[in-house]
Short mmCIF file of C-alpha atoms in Angstrom, two decimals:
data_model
loop_
_atom_site.label_atom_id
_atom_site.label_comp_id
_atom_site.label_asym_id
_atom_site.label_seq_id
_atom_site.Cartn_x
_atom_site.Cartn_y
_atom_site.Cartn_z
CA MET P 1 126.08 -116.33 42.80
CA ARG P 2 123.14 -118.83 42.01
CA VAL P 3 120.76 -116.87 39.22
CA VAL P 4 117.40 -118.31 37.44
CA ILE P 5 116.45 -116.39 34.47
CA ALA P 6 113.76 -116.01 33.30
CA GLU P 7 113.31 -114.53 29.11
CA ASP P 8 111.63 -115.62 26.65
CA ASN P 9 113.30 -113.10 23.89
CA ALA P 10 116.00 -116.26 23.39
CA LEU P 11 119.15 -113.22 22.23
CA LEU P 12 118.21 -111.73 25.63
CA ARG P 13 118.63 -114.86 27.27
CA GLU P 14 121.29 -116.16 26.27
CA GLY P 15 122.67 -112.97 26.45
CA LEU P 16 122.38 -112.99 30.41
CA VAL P 17 123.66 -116.23 30.52
CA LEU P 18 127.32 -115.27 29.15
CA LEU P 19 127.30 -112.39 31.12
CA LEU P 20 126.37 -113.56 34.10
CA THR P 21 129.40 -116.75 33.29
CA SER P 22 131.59 -113.70 32.37
CA ALA P 23 131.27 -111.67 35.70
CA GLY P 24 131.62 -115.32 38.11
CA HIS P 25 127.90 -116.40 38.45
CA GLU P 26 126.48 -119.17 37.71
CA ALA P 27 122.73 -119.80 35.56
CA VAL P 28 121.15 -122.81 37.93
CA ALA P 29 118.18 -122.81 35.74
CA VAL P 30 116.65 -121.05 32.05
CA VAL P 31 113.40 -120.73 31.32
CA GLY P 32 111.35 -118.72 28.47
CA THR P 33 107.91 -119.46 29.39
CA GLY P 34 106.07 -117.98 32.51
CA PRO P 35 104.39 -121.50 34.12
CA GLU P 36 108.47 -122.74 34.37
CA ILE P 37 109.58 -119.61 36.73
CA LEU P 38 108.01 -120.94 40.31
CA PRO P 39 108.71 -124.52 39.74
CA ALA P 40 112.87 -123.82 38.87
CA LEU P 41 112.80 -121.32 42.05
CA LEU P 42 110.99 -124.03 44.23
CA GLU P 43 114.10 -126.41 43.71
CA HIS P 44 117.38 -124.51 42.86
CA ARG P 45 116.39 -122.00 45.84
CA PRO P 46 118.76 -119.28 44.31
CA ASP P 47 120.50 -116.67 45.30
CA ILE P 48 118.74 -114.21 43.19
CA ALA P 49 116.21 -114.98 40.46
CA VAL P 50 115.99 -112.77 37.36
CA LEU P 51 112.67 -112.62 35.72
CA ASP P 52 111.14 -110.69 32.35
CA VAL P 53 107.58 -109.11 33.46
CA ARG P 54 106.22 -110.64 30.30
CA MET P 55 107.24 -114.25 29.67
CA PRO P 56 104.42 -116.90 26.95
CA PRO P 57 101.84 -117.56 26.89
CA GLY P 58 99.80 -114.77 27.20
CA PHE P 59 102.51 -112.04 27.73
CA ARG P 60 101.07 -110.20 30.21
CA ASP P 61 102.53 -110.26 33.61
CA GLU P 62 103.30 -114.10 34.19
CA GLY P 63 106.88 -112.53 35.32
CA LEU P 64 105.46 -110.54 37.71
CA ARG P 65 103.01 -113.65 38.81
CA ALA P 66 105.79 -115.45 39.45
CA ALA P 67 107.78 -113.50 41.49
CA LEU P 68 105.04 -112.64 43.77
CA GLU P 69 103.84 -116.05 44.45
CA ALA P 70 107.72 -117.14 45.05
CA ARG P 71 108.02 -114.74 47.83
CA GLU P 72 105.43 -116.23 49.02
CA LYS P 73 106.84 -119.74 49.02
CA LEU P 74 109.94 -118.49 49.53
CA PRO P 75 110.07 -115.51 51.82
CA GLY P 76 112.71 -113.50 50.90
CA GLN P 77 113.49 -114.62 47.49
CA PRO P 78 115.60 -111.59 45.76
CA VAL P 79 113.97 -110.88 42.56
CA LEU P 80 115.12 -109.00 39.61
CA VAL P 81 112.65 -108.48 37.36
CA LEU P 82 113.16 -106.23 33.96
CA SER P 83 110.17 -104.71 31.53
CA GLN P 84 110.91 -102.99 28.30
CA TYR P 85 109.01 -99.82 29.44
CA VAL P 86 108.71 -97.77 32.58
CA GLU P 87 105.06 -99.47 34.37
CA GLU P 88 104.38 -98.07 37.44
CA SER P 89 102.03 -100.43 38.59
CA TYR P 90 104.13 -103.61 38.37
CA ALA P 91 106.66 -101.28 39.91
CA ALA P 92 104.72 -100.61 43.65
CA GLU P 93 102.81 -104.45 43.22
CA LEU P 94 106.59 -105.89 43.26
CA LEU P 95 107.67 -102.80 46.51
CA GLY P 96 104.53 -103.13 48.34
CA GLY P 97 104.57 -103.84 52.26
CA GLY P 98 108.13 -103.38 52.29
CA ALA P 99 109.65 -105.50 50.16
CA SER P 100 113.04 -106.42 50.17
CA GLY P 101 115.13 -108.05 48.14
CA VAL P 102 113.59 -106.65 45.03
CA GLY P 103 114.68 -104.65 42.16
CA TYR P 104 112.86 -103.14 38.86
CA LEU P 105 114.75 -102.20 36.30
CA LEU P 106 114.33 -101.52 32.12
CA LYS P 107 116.08 -104.21 29.73
CA ASP P 108 118.20 -100.86 28.43
CA ARG P 109 119.90 -101.63 32.06
CA VAL P 110 121.36 -104.87 31.61
CA GLY P 111 123.81 -103.31 28.18
CA ARG P 112 125.01 -101.34 30.94
CA VAL P 113 126.98 -104.82 32.41
CA ASP P 114 128.06 -102.73 35.68
CA VAL P 115 124.87 -100.99 36.26
CA PHE P 116 123.01 -103.90 36.04
CA LEU P 117 125.58 -106.03 38.06
CA ASP P 118 125.53 -103.34 40.77
CA ALA P 119 121.73 -103.51 41.01
CA LEU P 120 122.10 -107.42 41.21
CA GLU P 121 124.20 -107.38 43.94
CA ARG P 122 122.47 -105.00 45.74
CA VAL P 123 119.05 -106.75 45.80
CA ALA P 124 120.57 -110.39 46.10
CA ASP P 125 122.28 -109.08 49.57
CA GLY P 126 118.21 -107.44 50.20
CA GLY P 127 118.37 -104.42 48.92
CA THR P 128 116.10 -102.24 46.17
CA ALA P 129 117.32 -101.09 42.83
CA LEU P 130 114.71 -99.13 40.91
CA ASP P 131 115.14 -98.20 37.61
CA PRO P 132 115.63 -94.74 37.60
CA GLU P 133 112.95 -93.51 34.52
CA VAL P 134 110.35 -95.58 37.61
CA VAL P 135 112.04 -93.58 40.57
CA THR P 136 111.00 -89.95 38.14
CA GLU P 137 107.65 -91.39 37.31
CA LEU P 138 106.59 -92.04 40.37
CA LEU P 139 108.46 -88.42 41.12
CA THR P 140 106.19 -86.49 38.99
CA ARG P 141 103.15 -88.10 39.67
CA ARG P 142 102.83 -86.92 43.53
CA ARG P 143 101.08 -83.46 43.25
CA ASP P 144 100.74 -80.64 45.67
CA SER P 145 102.72 -82.87 48.37
CA PRO P 146 105.34 -82.41 50.10
CA LEU P 147 107.70 -83.04 47.75
CA ASP P 148 106.83 -80.11 45.98
CA THR P 149 108.57 -78.61 49.10
CA LEU P 150 112.13 -80.12 48.32
CA THR P 151 114.61 -77.95 47.38
CA PRO P 152 115.82 -79.47 43.80
CA ARG P 153 119.29 -80.51 45.25
CA GLU P 154 116.88 -82.37 48.22
CA ARG P 155 115.10 -83.95 45.12
CA GLU P 156 118.26 -85.40 43.33
CA VAL P 157 118.97 -87.10 46.40
CA LEU P 158 115.43 -88.06 47.08
CA LYS P 159 116.01 -89.49 43.59
CA LEU P 160 119.54 -91.20 44.50
CA MET P 161 117.71 -92.84 47.75
CA ALA P 162 114.79 -94.57 46.44
CA GLU P 163 116.85 -95.56 43.55
CA GLY P 164 118.96 -97.74 46.20
CA HIS P 165 122.30 -95.96 46.58
CA ASP P 166 124.34 -95.23 49.95
CA ASN P 167 125.25 -91.99 51.30
CA THR P 168 129.35 -92.84 49.92
CA THR P 169 127.93 -93.50 46.67
CA ILE P 170 125.45 -90.27 46.27
CA ALA P 171 128.34 -88.09 47.88
CA ALA P 172 130.46 -89.21 44.89
CA LEU P 173 127.71 -88.79 41.50
CA LEU P 174 126.51 -85.13 43.36
CA VAL P 175 130.36 -84.41 44.33
CA VAL P 176 129.58 -83.37 47.61
CA THR P 177 130.78 -84.57 50.80
CA GLU P 178 128.82 -87.04 52.51
CA ARG P 179 127.94 -84.61 55.60
CA SER P 180 126.18 -82.65 52.42
CA VAL P 181 123.84 -85.55 51.73
CA SER P 182 123.38 -87.21 55.29
CA LYS P 183 121.85 -82.99 55.71
CA HIS P 184 119.91 -83.32 53.06
CA ILE P 185 118.18 -86.79 54.12
CA GLY P 186 116.93 -84.80 57.15
CA ASN P 187 116.17 -82.65 55.06
CA VAL P 188 113.84 -84.78 53.08
CA PHE P 189 112.71 -87.27 55.36
CA LEU P 190 111.45 -83.76 58.34
CA LYS P 191 109.62 -82.15 54.87
CA LEU P 192 108.06 -85.80 53.88
CA GLY P 193 106.83 -86.06 57.65
CA LEU P 194 109.02 -89.44 57.11
CA PRO P 195 110.39 -90.79 60.96
CA PRO P 196 114.51 -91.15 60.24
CA SER P 197 115.71 -94.62 60.34
CA ASP P 198 118.46 -96.35 61.23
CA SER P 199 119.51 -98.58 58.35
CA GLY P 200 120.14 -97.41 54.64
CA HIS P 201 117.58 -100.33 53.62
CA ARG P 202 115.03 -99.08 55.82
CA ARG P 203 115.56 -95.72 55.12
CA VAL P 204 115.44 -96.64 51.11
CA LEU P 205 112.00 -99.15 51.58
CA ALA P 206 110.29 -95.84 53.38
CA VAL P 207 111.01 -93.25 50.03
CA LEU P 208 109.75 -95.83 48.51
CA ALA P 209 106.71 -96.07 51.07
CA TYR P 210 106.31 -92.41 50.31
CA LEU P 211 105.55 -92.14 46.28
CA ASN P 212 104.06 -95.18 46.57
CA SER P 213 101.43 -94.09 48.59
CA ARG P 214 98.19 -92.14 46.68
CA GLY P 215 96.69 -90.60 49.99
CA PRO P 216 98.00 -87.03 51.14
CA GLY P 217 99.34 -87.86 54.64
CA PRO P 218 103.20 -89.22 55.85
CA VAL P 219 103.04 -93.07 56.14
CA PRO P 220 105.15 -95.18 58.54
CA ALA P 221 108.69 -96.14 58.18
CA ALA P 222 108.77 -99.88 56.86
#
């Protein structure tokens, strides 16, 4: 894969280049400030962009803004955003509108090479990768909602779905059969008032749409 990296921390930046190169990918551009991001993406049209949320000069949300602007100018551009902390508003904004090919990970995940590379490939393929800690925040934020009716196992399945895992992976992680996973997913969608979906990605987007919704009622499928 051809990758554009935007990270102001020189050590992490070089670490990302080394990690990606070792995995057989190519860093076609490496930038260290917010204003450099969009020009690099427009020039190289990479398979995926890996962007820090907070970049110079303001260290606020330059990376996120560049990601959103890039997806406007390059529809479908896969973007994997990295953040030091769980920032719900950033995740919600990035994932809003039924976006595909997006990911939001904490920087700690980069140290877990297999997890990071799996998320990278999933997002580049048009999927979704949401950090487990962000999912937990979204789940616990919803009060007095149908989420309260889910069984502990159904909540586990919902959490793994929201992270972007398919049925096979969920079954392996929970040590259950895929048939059981399908049954739990059906129950989750029924209880949340979400229409069934015919693809894994649409299913993830529907779940994320629900988790990001602050209203009391169900939301339409993405």
